[in-house]
PDB file of C-alpha atoms in Angstrom:
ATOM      1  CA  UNK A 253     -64.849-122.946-164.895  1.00 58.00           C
ATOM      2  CA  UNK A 254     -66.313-120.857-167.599  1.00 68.00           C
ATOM      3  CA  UNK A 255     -68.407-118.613-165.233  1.00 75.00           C
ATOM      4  CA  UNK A 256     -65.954-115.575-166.201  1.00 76.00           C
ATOM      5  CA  UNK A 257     -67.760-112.142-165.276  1.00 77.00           C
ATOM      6  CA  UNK A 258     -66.299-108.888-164.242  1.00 77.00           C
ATOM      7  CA  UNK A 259     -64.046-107.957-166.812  1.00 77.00           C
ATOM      8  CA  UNK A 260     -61.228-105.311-166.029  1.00 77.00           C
ATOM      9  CA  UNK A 261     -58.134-104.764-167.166  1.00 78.00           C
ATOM     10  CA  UNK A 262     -55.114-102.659-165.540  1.00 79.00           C
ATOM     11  CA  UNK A 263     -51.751-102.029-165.407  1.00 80.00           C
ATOM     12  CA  UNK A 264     -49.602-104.611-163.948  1.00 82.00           C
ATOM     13  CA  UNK A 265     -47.491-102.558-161.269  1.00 84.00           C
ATOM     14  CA  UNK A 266     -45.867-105.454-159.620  1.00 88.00           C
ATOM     15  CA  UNK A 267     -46.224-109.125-159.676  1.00 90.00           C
ATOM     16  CA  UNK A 268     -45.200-112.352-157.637  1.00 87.00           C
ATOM     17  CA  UNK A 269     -44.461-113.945-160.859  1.00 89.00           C
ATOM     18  CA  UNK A 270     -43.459-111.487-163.249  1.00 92.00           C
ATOM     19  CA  UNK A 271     -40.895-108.951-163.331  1.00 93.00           C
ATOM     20  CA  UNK A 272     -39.942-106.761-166.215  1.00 93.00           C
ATOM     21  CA  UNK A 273     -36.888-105.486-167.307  1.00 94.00           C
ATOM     22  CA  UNK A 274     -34.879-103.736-170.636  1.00 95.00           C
ATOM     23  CA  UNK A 275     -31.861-105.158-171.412  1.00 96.00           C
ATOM     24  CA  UNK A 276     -29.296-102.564-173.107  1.00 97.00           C
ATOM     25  CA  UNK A 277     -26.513-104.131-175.294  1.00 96.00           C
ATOM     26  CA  UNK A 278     -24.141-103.827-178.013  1.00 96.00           C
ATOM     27  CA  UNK A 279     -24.110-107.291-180.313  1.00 96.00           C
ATOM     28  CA  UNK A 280     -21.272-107.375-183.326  1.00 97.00           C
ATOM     29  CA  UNK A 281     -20.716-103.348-182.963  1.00 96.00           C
ATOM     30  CA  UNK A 282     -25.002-102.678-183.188  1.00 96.00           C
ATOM     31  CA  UNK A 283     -26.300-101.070-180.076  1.00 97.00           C
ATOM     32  CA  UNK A 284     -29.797-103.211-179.287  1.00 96.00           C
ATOM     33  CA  UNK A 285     -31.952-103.133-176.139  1.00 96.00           C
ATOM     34  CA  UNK A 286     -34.481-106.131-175.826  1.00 95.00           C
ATOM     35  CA  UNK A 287     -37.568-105.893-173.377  1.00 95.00           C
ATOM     36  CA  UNK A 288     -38.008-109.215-171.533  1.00 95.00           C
ATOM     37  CA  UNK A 289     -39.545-110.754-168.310  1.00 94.00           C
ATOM     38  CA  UNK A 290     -38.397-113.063-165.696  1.00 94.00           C
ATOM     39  CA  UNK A 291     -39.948-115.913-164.132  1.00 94.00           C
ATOM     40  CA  UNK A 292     -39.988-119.046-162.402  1.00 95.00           C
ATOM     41  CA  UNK A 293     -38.702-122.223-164.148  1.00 96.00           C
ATOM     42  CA  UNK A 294     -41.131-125.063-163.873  1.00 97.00           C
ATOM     43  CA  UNK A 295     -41.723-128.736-164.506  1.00 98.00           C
ATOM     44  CA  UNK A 296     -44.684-130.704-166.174  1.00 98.00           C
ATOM     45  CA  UNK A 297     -45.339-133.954-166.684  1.00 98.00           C
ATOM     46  CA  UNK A 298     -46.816-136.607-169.013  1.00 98.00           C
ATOM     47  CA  UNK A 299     -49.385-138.828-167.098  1.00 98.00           C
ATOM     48  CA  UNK A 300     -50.163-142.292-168.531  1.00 98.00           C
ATOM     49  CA  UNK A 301     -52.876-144.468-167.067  1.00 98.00           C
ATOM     50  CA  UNK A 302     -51.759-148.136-167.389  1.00 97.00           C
ATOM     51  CA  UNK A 303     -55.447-149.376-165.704  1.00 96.00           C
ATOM     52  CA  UNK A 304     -57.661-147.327-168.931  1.00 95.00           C
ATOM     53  CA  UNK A 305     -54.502-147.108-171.495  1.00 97.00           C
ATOM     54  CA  UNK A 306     -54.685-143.037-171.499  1.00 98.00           C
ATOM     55  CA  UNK A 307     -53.479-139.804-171.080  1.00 98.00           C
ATOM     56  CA  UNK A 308     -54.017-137.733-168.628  1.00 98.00           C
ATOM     57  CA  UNK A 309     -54.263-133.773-168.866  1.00 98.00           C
ATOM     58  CA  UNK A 310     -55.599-130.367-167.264  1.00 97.00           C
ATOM     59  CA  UNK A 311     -57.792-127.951-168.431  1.00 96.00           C
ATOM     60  CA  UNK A 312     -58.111-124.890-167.450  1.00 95.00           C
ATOM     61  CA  UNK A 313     -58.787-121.059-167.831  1.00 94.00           C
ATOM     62  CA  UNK A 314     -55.842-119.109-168.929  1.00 94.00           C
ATOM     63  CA  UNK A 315     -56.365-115.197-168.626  1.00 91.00           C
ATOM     64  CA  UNK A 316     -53.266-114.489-171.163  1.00 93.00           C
ATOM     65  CA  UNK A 317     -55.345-116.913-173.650  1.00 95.00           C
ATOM     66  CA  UNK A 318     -58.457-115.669-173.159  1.00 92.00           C
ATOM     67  CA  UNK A 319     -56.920-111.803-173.951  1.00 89.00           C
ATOM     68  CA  UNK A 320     -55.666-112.627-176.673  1.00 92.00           C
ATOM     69  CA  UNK A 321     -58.345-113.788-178.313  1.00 91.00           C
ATOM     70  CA  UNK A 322     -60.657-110.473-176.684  1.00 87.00           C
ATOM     71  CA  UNK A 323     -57.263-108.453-178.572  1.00 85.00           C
ATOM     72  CA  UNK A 324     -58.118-110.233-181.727  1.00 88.00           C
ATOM     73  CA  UNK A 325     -61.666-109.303-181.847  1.00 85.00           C
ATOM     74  CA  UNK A 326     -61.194-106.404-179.960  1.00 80.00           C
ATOM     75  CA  UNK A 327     -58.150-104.356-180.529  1.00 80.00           C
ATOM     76  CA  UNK A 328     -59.308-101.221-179.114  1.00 77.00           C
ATOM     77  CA  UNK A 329     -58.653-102.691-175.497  1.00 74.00           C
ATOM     78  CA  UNK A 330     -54.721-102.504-175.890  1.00 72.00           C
ATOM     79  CA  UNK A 331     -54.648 -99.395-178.038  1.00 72.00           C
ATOM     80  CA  UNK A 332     -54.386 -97.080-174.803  1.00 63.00           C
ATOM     81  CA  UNK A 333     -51.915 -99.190-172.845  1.00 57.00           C
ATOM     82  CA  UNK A 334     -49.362 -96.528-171.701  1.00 58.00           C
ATOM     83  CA  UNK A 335     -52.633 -94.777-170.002  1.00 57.00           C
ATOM     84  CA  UNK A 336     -54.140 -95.567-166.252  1.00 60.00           C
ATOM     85  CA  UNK A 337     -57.695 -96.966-167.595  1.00 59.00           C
ATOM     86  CA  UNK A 338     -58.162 -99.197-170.228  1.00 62.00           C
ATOM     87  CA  UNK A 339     -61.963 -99.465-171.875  1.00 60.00           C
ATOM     88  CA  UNK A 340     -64.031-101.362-170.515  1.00 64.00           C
ATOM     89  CA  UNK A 341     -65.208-104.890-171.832  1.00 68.00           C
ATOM     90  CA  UNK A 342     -69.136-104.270-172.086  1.00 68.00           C
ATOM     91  CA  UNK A 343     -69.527-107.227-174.436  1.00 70.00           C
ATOM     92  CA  UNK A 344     -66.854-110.129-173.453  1.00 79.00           C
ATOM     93  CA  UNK A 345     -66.153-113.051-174.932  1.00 87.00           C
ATOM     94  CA  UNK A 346     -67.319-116.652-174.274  1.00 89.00           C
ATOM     95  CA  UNK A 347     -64.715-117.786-171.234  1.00 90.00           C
ATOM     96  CA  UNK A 348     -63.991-120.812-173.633  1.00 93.00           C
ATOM     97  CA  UNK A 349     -62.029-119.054-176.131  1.00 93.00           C
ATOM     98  CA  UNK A 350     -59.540-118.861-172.584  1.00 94.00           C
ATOM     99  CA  UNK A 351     -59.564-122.796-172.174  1.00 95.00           C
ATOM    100  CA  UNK A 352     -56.421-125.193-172.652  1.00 97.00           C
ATOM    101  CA  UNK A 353     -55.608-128.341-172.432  1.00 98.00           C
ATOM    102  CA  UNK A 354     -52.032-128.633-170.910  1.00 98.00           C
ATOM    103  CA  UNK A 355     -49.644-131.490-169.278  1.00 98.00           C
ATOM    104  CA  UNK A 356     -50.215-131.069-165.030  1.00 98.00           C
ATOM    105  CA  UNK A 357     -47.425-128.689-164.733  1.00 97.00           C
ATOM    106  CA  UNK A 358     -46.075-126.201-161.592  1.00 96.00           C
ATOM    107  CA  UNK A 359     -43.266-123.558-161.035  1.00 95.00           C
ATOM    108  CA  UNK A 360     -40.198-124.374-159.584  1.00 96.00           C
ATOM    109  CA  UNK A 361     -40.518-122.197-156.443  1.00 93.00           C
ATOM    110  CA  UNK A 362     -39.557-124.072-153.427  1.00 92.00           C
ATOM    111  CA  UNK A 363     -35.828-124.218-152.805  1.00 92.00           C
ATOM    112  CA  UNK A 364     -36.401-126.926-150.459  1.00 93.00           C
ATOM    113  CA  UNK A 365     -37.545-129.366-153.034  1.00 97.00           C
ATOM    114  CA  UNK A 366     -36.044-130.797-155.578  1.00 98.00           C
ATOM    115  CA  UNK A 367     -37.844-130.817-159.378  1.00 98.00           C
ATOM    116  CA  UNK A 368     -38.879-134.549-159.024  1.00 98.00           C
ATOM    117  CA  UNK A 369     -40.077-133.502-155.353  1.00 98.00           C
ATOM    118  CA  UNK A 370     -42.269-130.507-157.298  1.00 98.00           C
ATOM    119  CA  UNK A 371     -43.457-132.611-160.075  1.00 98.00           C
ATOM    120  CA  UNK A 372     -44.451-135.524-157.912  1.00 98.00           C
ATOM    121  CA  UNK A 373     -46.464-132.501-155.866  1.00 97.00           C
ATOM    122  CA  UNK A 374     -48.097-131.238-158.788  1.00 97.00           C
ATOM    123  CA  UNK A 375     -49.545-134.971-160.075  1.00 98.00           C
ATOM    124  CA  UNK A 376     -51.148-135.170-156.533  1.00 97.00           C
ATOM    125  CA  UNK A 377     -52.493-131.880-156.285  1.00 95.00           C
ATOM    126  CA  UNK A 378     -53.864-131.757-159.505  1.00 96.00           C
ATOM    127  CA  UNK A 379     -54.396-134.779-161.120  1.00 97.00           C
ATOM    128  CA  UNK A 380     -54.965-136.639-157.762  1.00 96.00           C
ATOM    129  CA  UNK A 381     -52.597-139.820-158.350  1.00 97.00           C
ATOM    130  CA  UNK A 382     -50.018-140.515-155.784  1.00 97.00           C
ATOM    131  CA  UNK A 383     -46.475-140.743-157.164  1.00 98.00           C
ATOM    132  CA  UNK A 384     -42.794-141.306-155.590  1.00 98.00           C
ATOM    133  CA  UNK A 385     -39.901-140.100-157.617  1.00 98.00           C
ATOM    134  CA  UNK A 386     -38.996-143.453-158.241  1.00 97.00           C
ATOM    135  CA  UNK A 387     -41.930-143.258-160.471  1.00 97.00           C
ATOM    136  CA  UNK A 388     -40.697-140.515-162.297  1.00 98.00           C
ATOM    137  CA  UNK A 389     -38.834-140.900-165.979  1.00 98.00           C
ATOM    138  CA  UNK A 390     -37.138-137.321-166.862  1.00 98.00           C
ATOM    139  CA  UNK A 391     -37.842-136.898-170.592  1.00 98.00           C
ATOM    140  CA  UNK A 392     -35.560-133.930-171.412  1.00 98.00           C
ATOM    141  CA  UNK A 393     -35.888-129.699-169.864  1.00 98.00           C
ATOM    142  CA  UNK A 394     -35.966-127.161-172.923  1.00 96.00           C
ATOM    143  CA  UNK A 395     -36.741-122.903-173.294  1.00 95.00           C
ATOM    144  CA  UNK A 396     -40.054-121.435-173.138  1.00 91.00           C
ATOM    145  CA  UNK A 397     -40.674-118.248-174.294  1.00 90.00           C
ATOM    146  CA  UNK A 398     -37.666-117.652-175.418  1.00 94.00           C
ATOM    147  CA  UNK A 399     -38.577-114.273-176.614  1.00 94.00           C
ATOM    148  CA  UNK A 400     -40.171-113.162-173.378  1.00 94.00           C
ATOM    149  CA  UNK A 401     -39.266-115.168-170.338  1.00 95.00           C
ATOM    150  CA  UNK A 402     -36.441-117.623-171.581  1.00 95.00           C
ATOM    151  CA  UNK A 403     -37.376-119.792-168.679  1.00 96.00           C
ATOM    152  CA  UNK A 404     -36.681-123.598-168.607  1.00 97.00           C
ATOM    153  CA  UNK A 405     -38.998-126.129-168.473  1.00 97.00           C
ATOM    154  CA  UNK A 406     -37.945-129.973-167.152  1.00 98.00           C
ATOM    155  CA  UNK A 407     -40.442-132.766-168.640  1.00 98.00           C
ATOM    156  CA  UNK A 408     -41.264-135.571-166.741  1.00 98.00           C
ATOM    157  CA  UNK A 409     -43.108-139.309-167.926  1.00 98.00           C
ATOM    158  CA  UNK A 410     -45.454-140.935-164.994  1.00 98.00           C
ATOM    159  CA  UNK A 411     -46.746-143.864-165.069  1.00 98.00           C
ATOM    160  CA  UNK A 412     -50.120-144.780-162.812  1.00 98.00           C
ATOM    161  CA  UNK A 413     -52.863-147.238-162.214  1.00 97.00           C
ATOM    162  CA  UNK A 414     -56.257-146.560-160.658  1.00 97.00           C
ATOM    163  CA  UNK A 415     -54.869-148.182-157.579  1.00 97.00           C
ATOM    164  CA  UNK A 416     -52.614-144.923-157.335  1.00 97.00           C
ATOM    165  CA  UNK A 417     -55.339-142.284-157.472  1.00 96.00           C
ATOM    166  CA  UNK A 418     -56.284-140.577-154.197  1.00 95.00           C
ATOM    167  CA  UNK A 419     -58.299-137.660-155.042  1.00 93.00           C
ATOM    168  CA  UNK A 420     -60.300-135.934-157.977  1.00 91.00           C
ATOM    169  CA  UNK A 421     -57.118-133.423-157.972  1.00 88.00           C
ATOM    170  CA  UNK A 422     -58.233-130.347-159.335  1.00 86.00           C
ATOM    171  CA  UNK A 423     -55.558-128.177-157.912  1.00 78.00           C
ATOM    172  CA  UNK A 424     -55.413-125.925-154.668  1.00 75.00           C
ATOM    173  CA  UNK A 425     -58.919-123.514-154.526  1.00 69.00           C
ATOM    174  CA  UNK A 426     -57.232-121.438-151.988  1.00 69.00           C
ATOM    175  CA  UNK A 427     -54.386-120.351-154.600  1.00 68.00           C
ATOM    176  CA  UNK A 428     -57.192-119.703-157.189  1.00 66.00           C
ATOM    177  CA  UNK A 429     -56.871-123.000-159.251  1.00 68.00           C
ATOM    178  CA  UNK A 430     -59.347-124.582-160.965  1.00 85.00           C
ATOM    179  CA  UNK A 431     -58.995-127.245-162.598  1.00 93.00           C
ATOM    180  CA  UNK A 432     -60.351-130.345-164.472  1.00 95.00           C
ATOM    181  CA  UNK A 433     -58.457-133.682-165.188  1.00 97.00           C
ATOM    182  CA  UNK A 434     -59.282-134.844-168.446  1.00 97.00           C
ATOM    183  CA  UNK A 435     -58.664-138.698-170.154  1.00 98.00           C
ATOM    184  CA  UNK A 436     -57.451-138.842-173.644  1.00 98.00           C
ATOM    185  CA  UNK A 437     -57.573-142.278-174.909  1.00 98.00           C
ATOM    186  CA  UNK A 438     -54.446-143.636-176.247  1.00 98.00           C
ATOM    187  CA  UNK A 439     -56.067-144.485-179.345  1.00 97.00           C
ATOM    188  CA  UNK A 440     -57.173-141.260-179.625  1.00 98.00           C
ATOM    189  CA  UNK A 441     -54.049-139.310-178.816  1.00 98.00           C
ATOM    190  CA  UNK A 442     -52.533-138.344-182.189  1.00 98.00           C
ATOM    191  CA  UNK A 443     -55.956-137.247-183.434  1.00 98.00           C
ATOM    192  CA  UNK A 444     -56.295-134.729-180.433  1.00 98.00           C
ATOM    193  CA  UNK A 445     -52.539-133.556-180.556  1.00 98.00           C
ATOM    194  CA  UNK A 446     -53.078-131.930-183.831  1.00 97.00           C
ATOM    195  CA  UNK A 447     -56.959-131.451-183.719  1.00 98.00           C
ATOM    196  CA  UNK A 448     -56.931-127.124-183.351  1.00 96.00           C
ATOM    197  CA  UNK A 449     -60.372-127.299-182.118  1.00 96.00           C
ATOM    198  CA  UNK A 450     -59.407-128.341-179.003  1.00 97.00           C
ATOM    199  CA  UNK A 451     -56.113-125.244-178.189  1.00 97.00           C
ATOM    200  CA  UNK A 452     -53.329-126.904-176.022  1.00 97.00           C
ATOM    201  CA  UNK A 453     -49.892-126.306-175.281  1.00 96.00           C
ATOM    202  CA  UNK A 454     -47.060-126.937-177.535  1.00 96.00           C
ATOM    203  CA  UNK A 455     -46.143-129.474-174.585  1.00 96.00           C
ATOM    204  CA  UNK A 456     -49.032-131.377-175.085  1.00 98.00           C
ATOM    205  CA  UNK A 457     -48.205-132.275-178.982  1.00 98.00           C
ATOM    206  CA  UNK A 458     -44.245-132.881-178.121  1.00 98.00           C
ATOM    207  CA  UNK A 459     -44.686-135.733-175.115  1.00 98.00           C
ATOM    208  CA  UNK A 460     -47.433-137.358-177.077  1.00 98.00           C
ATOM    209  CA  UNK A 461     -45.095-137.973-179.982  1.00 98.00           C
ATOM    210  CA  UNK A 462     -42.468-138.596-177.503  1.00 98.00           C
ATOM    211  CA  UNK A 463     -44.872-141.336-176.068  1.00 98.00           C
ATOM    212  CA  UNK A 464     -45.634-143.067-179.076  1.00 98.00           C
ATOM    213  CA  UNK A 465     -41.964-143.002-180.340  1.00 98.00           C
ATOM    214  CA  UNK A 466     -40.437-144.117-177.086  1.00 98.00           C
ATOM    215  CA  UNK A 467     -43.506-146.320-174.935  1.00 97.00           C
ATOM    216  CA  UNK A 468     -45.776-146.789-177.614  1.00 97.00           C
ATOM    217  CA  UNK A 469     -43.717-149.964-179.240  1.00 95.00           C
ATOM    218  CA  UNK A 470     -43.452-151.558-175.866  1.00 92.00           C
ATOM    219  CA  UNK A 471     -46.807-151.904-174.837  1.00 91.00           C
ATOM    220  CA  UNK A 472     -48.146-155.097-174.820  1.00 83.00           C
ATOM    221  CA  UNK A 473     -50.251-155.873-178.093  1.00 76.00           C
ATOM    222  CA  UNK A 474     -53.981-156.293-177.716  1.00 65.00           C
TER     223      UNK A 474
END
C-alpha cells in the first residue's frame, strides 16, 4: 500500500468524478460568486463484529491526503498552479502521511440500485462480509464538504458474525483499490476515535459515539 513512487502532478482537465464550476449570485443586494465542485453522493457504513466484539474499518491511501501534507512541507508545488507543469517532487514524502482509516464507504453511482443495495455492495467488496438489506440499520445522511462539494452522505449500522464473512475484501484491483480491513476492538474504540496519531475521517469519530450511545447499553454484560 505504501509503495508510492512516481510522483507527478498536473492539471486536472476533466474528471469522472469531479466537475468544477463558478457560481455567480447576488445574496441580500451583495454580488458574490463561489467556486465549487460536484460529485457523487455516497453511503458508508459502520461494521460491528458480534463473533470478536469490534469494529471494522478501511485503510487506505488517499492522494488528496497525502498532498496536503507534501503542500505543508512543500508549498512551492502549488505556487505555479495556473501554469502547464508543476515542479517536480525529487524528495517525496513517506506514502503514510496519505493513509486513513475510514468507515467501508462507496459513491452512489448506479441508478439501478438503491443506497441499501450500494452499501450492502460495498461491505462485500471491501470488507468481505456478506450482508442483505435486512441487515442494514440507516443511522441518519448529512453534508460533506459543504464548502466544496455539498454532497450527501447516508450512514448505515451492520451488524456481522464470522459466519458472514466470505472474502478478505480489499476492494476491486481492477478499479485501482487497495485496501486493508482493519479490527478495532470495542474496548478500544473511544481511545482510537480521538487518538490523532492514527488520521481518520470525521465519520469514523461520529458512528463510534453513535455506537456507544445507541448499541453500546444493550450489549450483553460480560
Amino acid at each position: 500500500m505504501e509503495a508510492i513512487e512516481e510522483l507527478a502532478v498536473q492539471p486536472c482537465t476533466s474528471s469522472l468524478y469531479l466537475r468544477p464550476f463558478r457560481l455567480s449570485y447576488r445574496q441580500n443586494g451583495t454580488k458574490k460568486f463561489w467556486d465549487f465542485m460536484r460529485t457523487h453522493d455516497s453511503v458508508s457504513i459502520l461494521i460491528f463484529n458480534t463473533s470478536r466484539q469490534c469494529f471494522v474499518v478501511v485503510k487506505q491511501f488517499r492522494p488528496a491526503v497525502y498532498m496536503c501534507e507534501v503542500e505543508r512541507h512543500h508549498p512551492q508545488v502549488f505556487q505555479n498552479q495556473d501554469k502547464e507543469s508543476f515542479p517536480s517532487l525529487e524528495n517525496p514524502l513517506p506514502a503514510v502521511v496519505g493513509v486513513t482509516y475510514e468507515l467501508c464507504a462507496g459513491i452512489v453511482d448506479k441508478p439501478g440500485l438503491s443506497l441499501e443495495e450500494i452499501a450492502c455492495e460495498e461491505v462485500l467488496e471491501e470488507c468481505g462480509y456478506r450482508v442483505s438489506i435486512a441487515d442494514l440499520r440507516r443511522i441518519t445522511s448529512y453534508r460533506s464538504g459543504v464548502g466544496v462539494t455539498g454532497s450527501r452522505q447516508t450512514l448505515f449500522y451492520a451488524e456481522v458474525n464470522d459466519q458472514m464473512r466470505t472474502s478478505g475484501g480489499g476492494g476491486q484491483p481492477e478499479e485501482g483499490e487497495l485496501i486493508e480491513v482493519v479490527e478495532i476492538p470495542l474496548e478500544e474504540s473511544m481511545k482510537f476515535a480521538y487518538d490523532e496519531t492514527f488520521p481518520k475521517t470525521m465519520g469514523v469519530i461520529f458512528s463510534f459515539m453513535w455506537f456507544h450511545n445507541n448499541i453500546a447499553p444493550k450489549l450483553p454484560k460480560k
